[in-house]
Amino acid sequence: MIEMKDVWKTYSNNVKAINGINIKIKKGEFVYVVGPSGAGKSTFIRLMYREEKATKGEIIIDKTSLSTIKEKHIPLLRRKIGVVFQDFKLLTSLSVYENVAFALEVIEEAPDMIKRKVMDVLDIVQLKNKARFLPSELSGGEQQRVAIARAIVNQPDVLIADEPTGNLDPDTAWGIMDILDDINHRGTTVIMATHNKDIVNTIKKRVVAIEGGRVVRDEIRGTYGYEA
Ligand code: ADP
Ligand code: ADP
C-alpha cells in the first residue's frame, strides 16, 4: 500500500537527504525506521505524507502517486495518514477533547459524530477522564496520547510517528508503545522512526535502517543494530 521507487530528495541547500530508496510497506505492517542522526529518517517520513516532495522517483500511497497528486487532493491524502511527532504539537489553548475534535471539525464532520468519534479514540488512549484538561495539565506521556488520538480520529490507513517516545521517560515510552501496538492490531499500518533501542529489541517488528539516505538493512523481525 506504500511504495517508493528509486526515490531521491535533495534539499534546496543541496543536502542530499534521500539517495535512491526502494521500499514496499504492506497494509497492516508495523515498521521501525532506525539509523544515526542525520541519516534521512525524518525526510523519508515527511516524503510519505507529502510534507516534502521527492526530487526524483515515485511514491505511491494506496494507489495514489504523490508525484502527480493535485494540490486540492492533498487534504484527502492527509486523511489517510495520521502523524505524531516527538514534541506532540498540541494546541495549547484547547482542551484534550477540543484538540482531537479539531481534526474532525476541519473536515466538517457532523457534530454528533464528532462527539462519538472523539470519545471513542480518547477511550483507546485511556484519556476519557481527562477530556476537559488542557495540555499543560497533563504529563508528557498523556500529551503524546492526545496527539495519537488526534492522529487516528479520522481512521487513517497509516499512522506515522517520528520519534514519538523521544521526549519521554522509559516507563512512559513503553505505555506509548502499547497504544501504538494496539492501534496496529486494529488494522492501521504503523511506521515509527525511533532511537529507542530497548523498544526495538524487545517488541520485535520489521526494521528498516537508513544511513546516508539509503536503506542499508531491512529485516522482518529485526534488531536496533546501533549503540543506544
Ligand atoms: P534524521 O531524521 O535521520 O536525523 P533528516 O531527514 O532530518 O535525518 O536529515 C537528513 C539530512 O537532511 C541532514 O543532513 C539534515 O541536515 C538535512 N535536512 C533535513 N531537513 C532539511 C531541510 N528542511 N532543509 C535542508 N536540509 C535538511
Ligand atoms: P508522569 O509520571 O507520567 O510523568 P506526572 O507525574 O507528570 O506524570 O503526572 C501525574 C498525574 O498528575 C497525571 O495524571 C497528570 O495528568 C496529573 N497532572 C500533572 N500535572 C498536572 C497539573 N499541573 N494539573 C493537573 N493535573 C496534573
PDB file of C-alpha atoms and ligand atoms in Angstrom:
ATOM      1  CA  MET A   1       0.000   0.000   0.000  1.00  0.00           C
ATOM      2  CA  ILE A   2       3.047   2.299   0.399  1.00  0.00           C
ATOM      3  CA  GLU A   3       5.736   2.066  -2.226  1.00  0.00           C
ATOM      4  CA  MET A   4       8.839   4.088  -3.013  1.00  0.00           C
ATOM      5  CA  LYS A   5      10.538   3.523  -6.353  1.00  0.00           C
ATOM      6  CA  ASP A   6      14.045   4.947  -6.716  1.00  0.00           C
ATOM      7  CA  VAL A   7      13.234   7.997  -4.581  1.00  0.00           C
ATOM      8  CA  TRP A   8      15.715  10.834  -4.171  1.00  0.00           C
ATOM      9  CA  LYS A   9      15.452  14.041  -2.151  1.00  0.00           C
ATOM     10  CA  THR A  10      17.892  16.926  -2.418  1.00  0.00           C
ATOM     11  CA  TYR A  11      17.009  19.969  -0.301  1.00  0.00           C
ATOM     12  CA  SER A  12      17.347  23.487  -1.701  1.00  0.00           C
ATOM     13  CA  ASN A  13      20.631  23.862   0.237  1.00  0.00           C
ATOM     14  CA  ASN A  14      21.967  20.922  -1.847  1.00  0.00           C
ATOM     15  CA  VAL A  15      21.917  18.444   1.048  1.00  0.00           C
ATOM     16  CA  LYS A  16      21.217  15.018  -0.454  1.00  0.00           C
ATOM     17  CA  ALA A  17      18.954  13.569   2.259  1.00  0.00           C
ATOM     18  CA  ILE A  18      17.485  10.537   0.406  1.00  0.00           C
ATOM     19  CA  ASN A  19      19.557   8.796  -2.271  1.00  0.00           C
ATOM     20  CA  GLY A  20      17.673   6.123  -4.185  1.00  0.00           C
ATOM     21  CA  ILE A  21      15.245   4.393  -1.822  1.00  0.00           C
ATOM     22  CA  ASN A  22      13.121   1.430  -2.941  1.00  0.00           C
ATOM     23  CA  ILE A  23      10.683   0.030  -0.412  1.00  0.00           C
ATOM     24  CA  LYS A  24       7.250  -1.572  -0.106  1.00  0.00           C
ATOM     25  CA  ILE A  25       5.175  -1.497   3.058  1.00  0.00           C
ATOM     26  CA  LYS A  26       2.042  -3.635   3.120  1.00  0.00           C
ATOM     27  CA  LYS A  27      -1.235  -2.795   4.807  1.00  0.00           C
ATOM     28  CA  GLY A  28      -1.187  -3.693   8.490  1.00  0.00           C
ATOM     29  CA  GLU A  29       2.596  -3.799   8.896  1.00  0.00           C
ATOM     30  CA  PHE A  30       4.472  -2.248  11.823  1.00  0.00           C
ATOM     31  CA  VAL A  31       7.805  -0.813  10.694  1.00  0.00           C
ATOM     32  CA  TYR A  32      10.571   0.749  12.789  1.00  0.00           C
ATOM     33  CA  VAL A  33      12.790   3.200  10.924  1.00  0.00           C
ATOM     34  CA  VAL A  34      16.211   3.384  12.590  1.00  0.00           C
ATOM     35  CA  GLY A  35      19.565   4.971  11.825  1.00  0.00           C
ATOM     36  CA  PRO A  36      22.005   7.601  13.089  1.00  0.00           C
ATOM     37  CA  SER A  37      21.049  11.290  13.397  1.00  0.00           C
ATOM     38  CA  GLY A  38      21.075  12.969  10.009  1.00  0.00           C
ATOM     39  CA  ALA A  39      20.613   9.621   8.206  1.00  0.00           C
ATOM     40  CA  GLY A  40      17.423  10.804   6.497  1.00  0.00           C
ATOM     41  CA  LYS A  41      14.725   9.173   8.662  1.00  0.00           C
ATOM     42  CA  SER A  42      12.601  12.298   9.083  1.00  0.00           C
ATOM     43  CA  THR A  43      12.907  13.152   5.408  1.00  0.00           C
ATOM     44  CA  PHE A  44      11.859   9.591   4.488  1.00  0.00           C
ATOM     45  CA  ILE A  45       8.788  10.015   6.696  1.00  0.00           C
ATOM     46  CA  ARG A  46       7.981  13.555   5.517  1.00  0.00           C
ATOM     47  CA  LEU A  47       8.035  12.331   1.904  1.00  0.00           C
ATOM     48  CA  MET A  48       5.307   9.802   2.728  1.00  0.00           C
ATOM     49  CA  TYR A  49       2.747  12.339   3.851  1.00  0.00           C
ATOM     50  CA  ARG A  50       3.886  14.797   1.191  1.00  0.00           C
ATOM     51  CA  GLU A  51       5.285  17.321   3.665  1.00  0.00           C
ATOM     52  CA  GLU A  52       8.297  17.207   1.297  1.00  0.00           C
ATOM     53  CA  LYS A  53       8.281  16.494  -2.425  1.00  0.00           C
ATOM     54  CA  ALA A  54      10.678  13.929  -3.869  1.00  0.00           C
ATOM     55  CA  THR A  55      13.290  15.344  -6.238  1.00  0.00           C
ATOM     56  CA  LYS A  56      13.138  12.162  -8.298  1.00  0.00           C
ATOM     57  CA  GLY A  57      11.344   8.810  -8.229  1.00  0.00           C
ATOM     58  CA  GLU A  58       7.840   7.693  -7.442  1.00  0.00           C
ATOM     59  CA  ILE A  59       5.967   7.412  -4.137  1.00  0.00           C
ATOM     60  CA  ILE A  60       2.648   5.598  -4.169  1.00  0.00           C
ATOM     61  CA  ILE A  61       0.292   5.697  -1.210  1.00  0.00           C
ATOM     62  CA  ASP A  62      -2.720   3.438  -1.573  1.00  0.00           C
ATOM     63  CA  LYS A  63      -2.698   3.667  -5.408  1.00  0.00           C
ATOM     64  CA  THR A  64      -2.199   7.460  -5.410  1.00  0.00           C
ATOM     65  CA  SER A  65       1.070   8.674  -6.903  1.00  0.00           C
ATOM     66  CA  LEU A  66       2.430  11.594  -4.881  1.00  0.00           C
ATOM     67  CA  SER A  67       4.371  12.993  -7.843  1.00  0.00           C
ATOM     68  CA  THR A  68       1.206  13.699  -9.831  1.00  0.00           C
ATOM     69  CA  ILE A  69      -1.264  14.331  -6.997  1.00  0.00           C
ATOM     70  CA  LYS A  70      -3.112  17.627  -7.384  1.00  0.00           C
ATOM     71  CA  GLU A  71      -2.752  20.158  -4.545  1.00  0.00           C
ATOM     72  CA  LYS A  72      -6.513  20.005  -3.943  1.00  0.00           C
ATOM     73  CA  HIS A  73      -6.255  16.256  -3.273  1.00  0.00           C
ATOM     74  CA  ILE A  74      -3.548  16.562  -0.623  1.00  0.00           C
ATOM     75  CA  PRO A  75      -6.052  17.071   2.240  1.00  0.00           C
ATOM     76  CA  LEU A  76      -7.664  13.766   1.225  1.00  0.00           C
ATOM     77  CA  LEU A  77      -4.258  12.051   1.300  1.00  0.00           C
ATOM     78  CA  ARG A  78      -3.567  13.521   4.753  1.00  0.00           C
ATOM     79  CA  ARG A  79      -6.810  11.986   5.986  1.00  0.00           C
ATOM     80  CA  LYS A  80      -5.430   8.558   5.114  1.00  0.00           C
ATOM     81  CA  ILE A  81      -2.258   9.257   7.091  1.00  0.00           C
ATOM     82  CA  GLY A  82      -2.111  10.277  10.741  1.00  0.00           C
ATOM     83  CA  VAL A  83       1.121  11.808  12.010  1.00  0.00           C
ATOM     84  CA  VAL A  84       2.603  12.016  15.507  1.00  0.00           C
ATOM     85  CA  PHE A  85       5.746  13.971  16.445  1.00  0.00           C
ATOM     86  CA  GLN A  86       8.333  13.899  19.219  1.00  0.00           C
ATOM     87  CA  ASP A  87       7.126  17.269  20.546  1.00  0.00           C
ATOM     88  CA  PHE A  88       3.368  16.457  20.407  1.00  0.00           C
ATOM     89  CA  LYS A  89       2.360  19.711  18.636  1.00  0.00           C
ATOM     90  CA  LEU A  90      -0.897  20.119  20.563  1.00  0.00           C
ATOM     91  CA  LEU A  91      -2.836  23.381  20.514  1.00  0.00           C
ATOM     92  CA  THR A  92      -2.078  24.754  23.989  1.00  0.00           C
ATOM     93  CA  SER A  93      -5.244  26.828  24.441  1.00  0.00           C
ATOM     94  CA  LEU A  94      -7.575  23.937  23.581  1.00  0.00           C
ATOM     95  CA  SER A  95      -8.658  21.111  25.869  1.00  0.00           C
ATOM     96  CA  VAL A  96      -7.838  17.469  25.185  1.00  0.00           C
ATOM     97  CA  TYR A  97     -11.318  17.000  23.708  1.00  0.00           C
ATOM     98  CA  GLU A  98     -11.012  20.110  21.522  1.00  0.00           C
ATOM     99  CA  ASN A  99      -7.559  19.134  20.251  1.00  0.00           C
ATOM    100  CA  VAL A 100      -8.944  15.855  18.979  1.00  0.00           C
ATOM    101  CA  ALA A 101     -12.279  17.282  17.763  1.00  0.00           C
ATOM    102  CA  PHE A 102     -10.415  19.928  15.744  1.00  0.00           C
ATOM    103  CA  ALA A 103      -9.234  17.266  13.286  1.00  0.00           C
ATOM    104  CA  LEU A 104     -12.886  16.417  12.588  1.00  0.00           C
ATOM    105  CA  GLU A 105     -14.203  19.977  12.558  1.00  0.00           C
ATOM    106  CA  VAL A 106     -11.845  20.924   9.718  1.00  0.00           C
ATOM    107  CA  ILE A 107     -13.379  18.172   7.566  1.00  0.00           C
ATOM    108  CA  GLU A 108     -16.877  19.314   8.608  1.00  0.00           C
ATOM    109  CA  GLU A 109     -17.893  16.118  10.342  1.00  0.00           C
ATOM    110  CA  ALA A 110     -21.418  16.163  11.821  1.00  0.00           C
ATOM    111  CA  PRO A 111     -21.444  17.348  15.485  1.00  0.00           C
ATOM    112  CA  ASP A 112     -22.956  14.139  16.909  1.00  0.00           C
ATOM    113  CA  MET A 113     -20.368  12.066  15.025  1.00  0.00           C
ATOM    114  CA  ILE A 114     -17.587  14.297  16.342  1.00  0.00           C
ATOM    115  CA  LYS A 115     -18.585  13.645  19.934  1.00  0.00           C
ATOM    116  CA  ARG A 116     -18.784   9.894  19.393  1.00  0.00           C
ATOM    117  CA  LYS A 117     -15.518   9.598  17.484  1.00  0.00           C
ATOM    118  CA  VAL A 118     -13.585  11.794  19.924  1.00  0.00           C
ATOM    119  CA  MET A 119     -14.764   9.823  22.955  1.00  0.00           C
ATOM    120  CA  ASP A 120     -14.011   6.542  21.143  1.00  0.00           C
ATOM    121  CA  VAL A 121     -10.381   7.485  20.484  1.00  0.00           C
ATOM    122  CA  LEU A 122      -9.922   9.005  23.942  1.00  0.00           C
ATOM    123  CA  ASP A 123     -11.020   5.624  25.225  1.00  0.00           C
ATOM    124  CA  ILE A 124      -8.347   3.875  23.119  1.00  0.00           C
ATOM    125  CA  VAL A 125      -5.624   6.129  24.569  1.00  0.00           C
ATOM    126  CA  GLN A 126      -7.194   5.915  28.052  1.00  0.00           C
ATOM    127  CA  LEU A 127      -7.806   9.627  28.488  1.00  0.00           C
ATOM    128  CA  LYS A 128     -11.593   9.836  28.612  1.00  0.00           C
ATOM    129  CA  ASN A 129     -11.405  11.082  32.176  1.00  0.00           C
ATOM    130  CA  LYS A 130      -9.146  13.990  31.124  1.00  0.00           C
ATOM    131  CA  ALA A 131     -11.180  15.254  28.157  1.00  0.00           C
ATOM    132  CA  ARG A 132     -11.583  18.705  29.757  1.00  0.00           C
ATOM    133  CA  PHE A 133      -7.922  19.125  30.735  1.00  0.00           C
ATOM    134  CA  LEU A 134      -5.556  21.491  28.967  1.00  0.00           C
ATOM    135  CA  PRO A 135      -2.309  20.011  27.550  1.00  0.00           C
ATOM    136  CA  SER A 136      -0.336  21.935  30.225  1.00  0.00           C
ATOM    137  CA  GLU A 137      -2.207  19.949  32.883  1.00  0.00           C
ATOM    138  CA  LEU A 138      -1.013  16.625  31.502  1.00  0.00           C
ATOM    139  CA  SER A 139       2.192  14.638  31.781  1.00  0.00           C
ATOM    140  CA  GLY A 140       4.349  14.206  28.678  1.00  0.00           C
ATOM    141  CA  GLY A 141       3.058  10.688  28.107  1.00  0.00           C
ATOM    142  CA  GLU A 142      -0.518  11.881  28.349  1.00  0.00           C
ATOM    143  CA  GLN A 143       0.140  14.706  25.895  1.00  0.00           C
ATOM    144  CA  GLN A 144       1.565  12.203  23.431  1.00  0.00           C
ATOM    145  CA  ARG A 145      -1.529  10.048  23.871  1.00  0.00           C
ATOM    146  CA  VAL A 146      -3.697  13.061  22.980  1.00  0.00           C
ATOM    147  CA  ALA A 147      -1.552  13.565  19.864  1.00  0.00           C
ATOM    148  CA  ILE A 148      -2.065   9.899  18.956  1.00  0.00           C
ATOM    149  CA  ALA A 149      -5.828  10.218  19.490  1.00  0.00           C
ATOM    150  CA  ARG A 150      -5.876  13.245  17.194  1.00  0.00           C
ATOM    151  CA  ALA A 151      -3.850  11.361  14.581  1.00  0.00           C
ATOM    152  CA  ILE A 152      -6.193   8.349  14.491  1.00  0.00           C
ATOM    153  CA  VAL A 153      -9.597  10.012  14.913  1.00  0.00           C
ATOM    154  CA  ASN A 154     -10.097  10.151  11.124  1.00  0.00           C
ATOM    155  CA  GLN A 155      -9.423   6.392  10.998  1.00  0.00           C
ATOM    156  CA  PRO A 156      -6.346   6.699   8.760  1.00  0.00           C
ATOM    157  CA  ASP A 157      -4.888   3.656   6.994  1.00  0.00           C
ATOM    158  CA  VAL A 158      -1.423   4.649   8.150  1.00  0.00           C
ATOM    159  CA  LEU A 159      -0.067   6.134  11.366  1.00  0.00           C
ATOM    160  CA  ILE A 160       3.360   7.720  11.035  1.00  0.00           C
ATOM    161  CA  ALA A 161       5.287   8.518  14.206  1.00  0.00           C
ATOM    162  CA  ASP A 162       8.555  10.447  14.154  1.00  0.00           C
ATOM    163  CA  GLU A 163      10.375   9.610  17.407  1.00  0.00           C
ATOM    164  CA  PRO A 164       7.139   9.507  19.420  1.00  0.00           C
ATOM    165  CA  THR A 165       8.952   8.450  22.603  1.00  0.00           C
ATOM    166  CA  GLY A 166      11.931  10.793  22.166  1.00  0.00           C
ATOM    167  CA  ASN A 167      10.845  13.207  24.918  1.00  0.00           C
ATOM    168  CA  LEU A 168       9.507  10.609  27.341  1.00  0.00           C
ATOM    169  CA  ASP A 169      10.987   8.664  30.230  1.00  0.00           C
ATOM    170  CA  PRO A 170      11.362   4.885  29.667  1.00  0.00           C
ATOM    171  CA  ASP A 171       8.215   3.789  31.538  1.00  0.00           C
ATOM    172  CA  THR A 172       6.086   6.318  29.707  1.00  0.00           C
ATOM    173  CA  ALA A 173       7.657   5.273  26.391  1.00  0.00           C
ATOM    174  CA  TRP A 174       6.528   1.669  26.945  1.00  0.00           C
ATOM    175  CA  GLY A 175       2.978   2.915  27.544  1.00  0.00           C
ATOM    176  CA  ILE A 176       3.057   4.732  24.210  1.00  0.00           C
ATOM    177  CA  MET A 177       4.296   1.541  22.524  1.00  0.00           C
ATOM    178  CA  ASP A 178       1.373  -0.434  23.992  1.00  0.00           C
ATOM    179  CA  ILE A 179      -1.003   2.051  22.411  1.00  0.00           C
ATOM    180  CA  LEU A 180       0.756   2.011  19.011  1.00  0.00           C
ATOM    181  CA  ASP A 181       0.737  -1.799  19.092  1.00  0.00           C
ATOM    182  CA  ASP A 182      -2.973  -1.771  19.926  1.00  0.00           C
ATOM    183  CA  ILE A 183      -3.706   0.625  17.039  1.00  0.00           C
ATOM    184  CA  ASN A 184      -1.685  -1.626  14.710  1.00  0.00           C
ATOM    185  CA  HIS A 185      -3.658  -4.683  15.837  1.00  0.00           C
ATOM    186  CA  ARG A 186      -6.858  -2.810  14.961  1.00  0.00           C
ATOM    187  CA  GLY A 187      -5.584  -2.761  11.355  1.00  0.00           C
ATOM    188  CA  THR A 188      -3.659   0.510  10.966  1.00  0.00           C
ATOM    189  CA  THR A 189      -0.230   0.376   9.341  1.00  0.00           C
ATOM    190  CA  VAL A 190       2.308   1.958  11.749  1.00  0.00           C
ATOM    191  CA  ILE A 191       5.623   3.471  10.673  1.00  0.00           C
ATOM    192  CA  MET A 192       7.775   4.681  13.549  1.00  0.00           C
ATOM    193  CA  ALA A 193      11.168   6.394  13.384  1.00  0.00           C
ATOM    194  CA  THR A 194      12.950   5.772  16.658  1.00  0.00           C
ATOM    195  CA  HIS A 195      16.224   5.808  18.605  1.00  0.00           C
ATOM    196  CA  ASN A 196      14.735   3.623  21.329  1.00  0.00           C
ATOM    197  CA  LYS A 197      16.997   0.555  21.251  1.00  0.00           C
ATOM    198  CA  ASP A 198      15.211  -1.243  24.111  1.00  0.00           C
ATOM    199  CA  ILE A 199      11.814  -0.992  22.465  1.00  0.00           C
ATOM    200  CA  VAL A 200      13.054  -2.119  19.019  1.00  0.00           C
ATOM    201  CA  ASN A 201      14.935  -5.073  20.503  1.00  0.00           C
ATOM    202  CA  THR A 202      12.059  -6.143  22.767  1.00  0.00           C
ATOM    203  CA  ILE A 203       8.903  -5.613  20.709  1.00  0.00           C
ATOM    204  CA  LYS A 204      10.178  -7.250  17.530  1.00  0.00           C
ATOM    205  CA  LYS A 205       8.890  -5.800  14.270  1.00  0.00           C
ATOM    206  CA  ARG A 206      10.173  -5.084  10.782  1.00  0.00           C
ATOM    207  CA  VAL A 207      13.257  -2.861  10.987  1.00  0.00           C
ATOM    208  CA  VAL A 208      14.310  -0.579   8.140  1.00  0.00           C
ATOM    209  CA  ALA A 209      17.731   1.002   8.771  1.00  0.00           C
ATOM    210  CA  ILE A 210      18.604   4.178   6.884  1.00  0.00           C
ATOM    211  CA  GLU A 211      22.130   5.532   6.555  1.00  0.00           C
ATOM    212  CA  GLY A 212      23.227   8.299   4.216  1.00  0.00           C
ATOM    213  CA  GLY A 213      19.749   8.432   2.726  1.00  0.00           C
ATOM    214  CA  ARG A 214      19.741   4.770   1.677  1.00  0.00           C
ATOM    215  CA  VAL A 215      18.146   1.630   3.106  1.00  0.00           C
ATOM    216  CA  VAL A 216      21.108  -0.359   4.428  1.00  0.00           C
ATOM    217  CA  ARG A 217      19.101  -3.057   6.212  1.00  0.00           C
ATOM    218  CA  ASP A 218      15.508  -4.304   6.042  1.00  0.00           C
ATOM    219  CA  GLU A 219      14.626  -7.219   8.338  1.00  0.00           C
ATOM    220  CA  ILE A 220      11.256  -8.831   9.062  1.00  0.00           C
ATOM    221  CA  ARG A 221      11.895  -9.187  12.793  1.00  0.00           C
ATOM    222  CA  GLY A 222      14.960  -7.034  13.136  1.00  0.00           C
ATOM    223  CA  THR A 223      17.059  -5.502  15.867  1.00  0.00           C
ATOM    224  CA  TYR A 224      18.091  -1.914  16.519  1.00  0.00           C
ATOM    225  CA  GLY A 225      21.651  -2.612  15.446  1.00  0.00           C
ATOM    226  CA  TYR A 226      23.320   0.545  16.813  1.00  0.00           C
ATOM    227  CA  GLU A 227      24.691   1.505  20.194  1.00  0.00           C
ATOM    228  CA  ALA A 228      21.978   3.407  22.084  1.00  0.00           C
TER     229      ALA A 228
HETATM  230  P1  ADP B   1      17.238  12.092  10.586  1.00  0.00           P
HETATM  231  O1  ADP B   1      15.768  12.209  10.783  1.00  0.00           O
HETATM  232  O2  ADP B   1      17.706  10.702  10.317  1.00  0.00           O
HETATM  233  O3  ADP B   1      18.030  12.756  11.666  1.00  0.00           O
HETATM  234  P2  ADP B   1      16.841  14.083   8.483  1.00  0.00           P
HETATM  235  O4  ADP B   1      15.958  13.544   7.446  1.00  0.00           O
HETATM  236  O5  ADP B   1      16.270  15.033   9.477  1.00  0.00           O
HETATM  237  O6  ADP B   1      17.584  12.873   9.222  1.00  0.00           O
HETATM  238  O7  ADP B   1      18.066  14.818   7.787  1.00  0.00           O
HETATM  239  C1  ADP B   1      18.823  14.250   6.692  1.00  0.00           C
HETATM  240  C2  ADP B   1      19.739  15.328   6.143  1.00  0.00           C
HETATM  241  O8  ADP B   1      18.967  16.349   5.531  1.00  0.00           O
HETATM  242  C3  ADP B   1      20.588  16.018   7.208  1.00  0.00           C
HETATM  243  O9  ADP B   1      21.829  16.357   6.643  1.00  0.00           O
HETATM  244  C4  ADP B   1      19.776  17.267   7.515  1.00  0.00           C
HETATM  245  O10 ADP B   1      20.612  18.313   7.980  1.00  0.00           O
HETATM  246  C5  ADP B   1      19.180  17.601   6.163  1.00  0.00           C
HETATM  247  N1  ADP B   1      17.879  18.279   6.268  1.00  0.00           N
HETATM  248  C6  ADP B   1      16.790  17.841   6.937  1.00  0.00           C
HETATM  249  N2  ADP B   1      15.759  18.682   6.778  1.00  0.00           N
HETATM  250  C7  ADP B   1      16.211  19.690   5.976  1.00  0.00           C
HETATM  251  C8  ADP B   1      15.621  20.876   5.427  1.00  0.00           C
HETATM  252  N3  ADP B   1      14.338  21.192   5.667  1.00  0.00           N
HETATM  253  N4  ADP B   1      16.393  21.659   4.651  1.00  0.00           N
HETATM  254  C9  ADP B   1      17.660  21.351   4.399  1.00  0.00           C
HETATM  255  N5  ADP B   1      18.291  20.242   4.862  1.00  0.00           N
HETATM  256  C10 ADP B   1      17.569  19.421   5.657  1.00  0.00           C
HETATM  257  P1  ADP B   2       4.180  11.048  34.656  1.00  0.00           P
HETATM  258  O1  ADP B   2       4.532  10.177  35.813  1.00  0.00           O
HETATM  259  O2  ADP B   2       3.517  10.302  33.530  1.00  0.00           O
HETATM  260  O3  ADP B   2       5.283  11.964  34.204  1.00  0.00           O
HETATM  261  P2  ADP B   2       3.109  13.279  36.135  1.00  0.00           P
HETATM  262  O4  ADP B   2       3.804  12.921  37.404  1.00  0.00           O
HETATM  263  O5  ADP B   2       3.574  14.459  35.365  1.00  0.00           O
HETATM  264  O6  ADP B   2       3.028  12.006  35.172  1.00  0.00           O
HETATM  265  O7  ADP B   2       1.581  13.480  36.412  1.00  0.00           O
HETATM  266  C1  ADP B   2       0.837  12.539  37.184  1.00  0.00           C
HETATM  267  C2  ADP B   2      -0.639  12.862  37.052  1.00  0.00           C
HETATM  268  O8  ADP B   2      -0.944  14.175  37.509  1.00  0.00           O
HETATM  269  C3  ADP B   2      -1.046  12.809  35.596  1.00  0.00           C
HETATM  270  O9  ADP B   2      -2.213  12.017  35.527  1.00  0.00           O
HETATM  271  C4  ADP B   2      -1.321  14.252  35.213  1.00  0.00           C
HETATM  272  O10 ADP B   2      -2.440  14.368  34.366  1.00  0.00           O
HETATM  273  C5  ADP B   2      -1.604  14.930  36.519  1.00  0.00           C
HETATM  274  N1  ADP B   2      -1.024  16.277  36.472  1.00  0.00           N
HETATM  275  C6  ADP B   2       0.278  16.598  36.296  1.00  0.00           C
HETATM  276  N2  ADP B   2       0.460  17.926  36.291  1.00  0.00           N
HETATM  277  C7  ADP B   2      -0.775  18.482  36.495  1.00  0.00           C
HETATM  278  C8  ADP B   2      -1.274  19.835  36.607  1.00  0.00           C
HETATM  279  N3  ADP B   2      -0.477  20.895  36.512  1.00  0.00           N
HETATM  280  N4  ADP B   2      -2.593  19.997  36.780  1.00  0.00           N
HETATM  281  C9  ADP B   2      -3.413  18.933  36.857  1.00  0.00           C
HETATM  282  N5  ADP B   2      -3.006  17.623  36.763  1.00  0.00           N
HETATM  283  C10 ADP B   2      -1.716  17.411  36.602  1.00  0.00           C
END
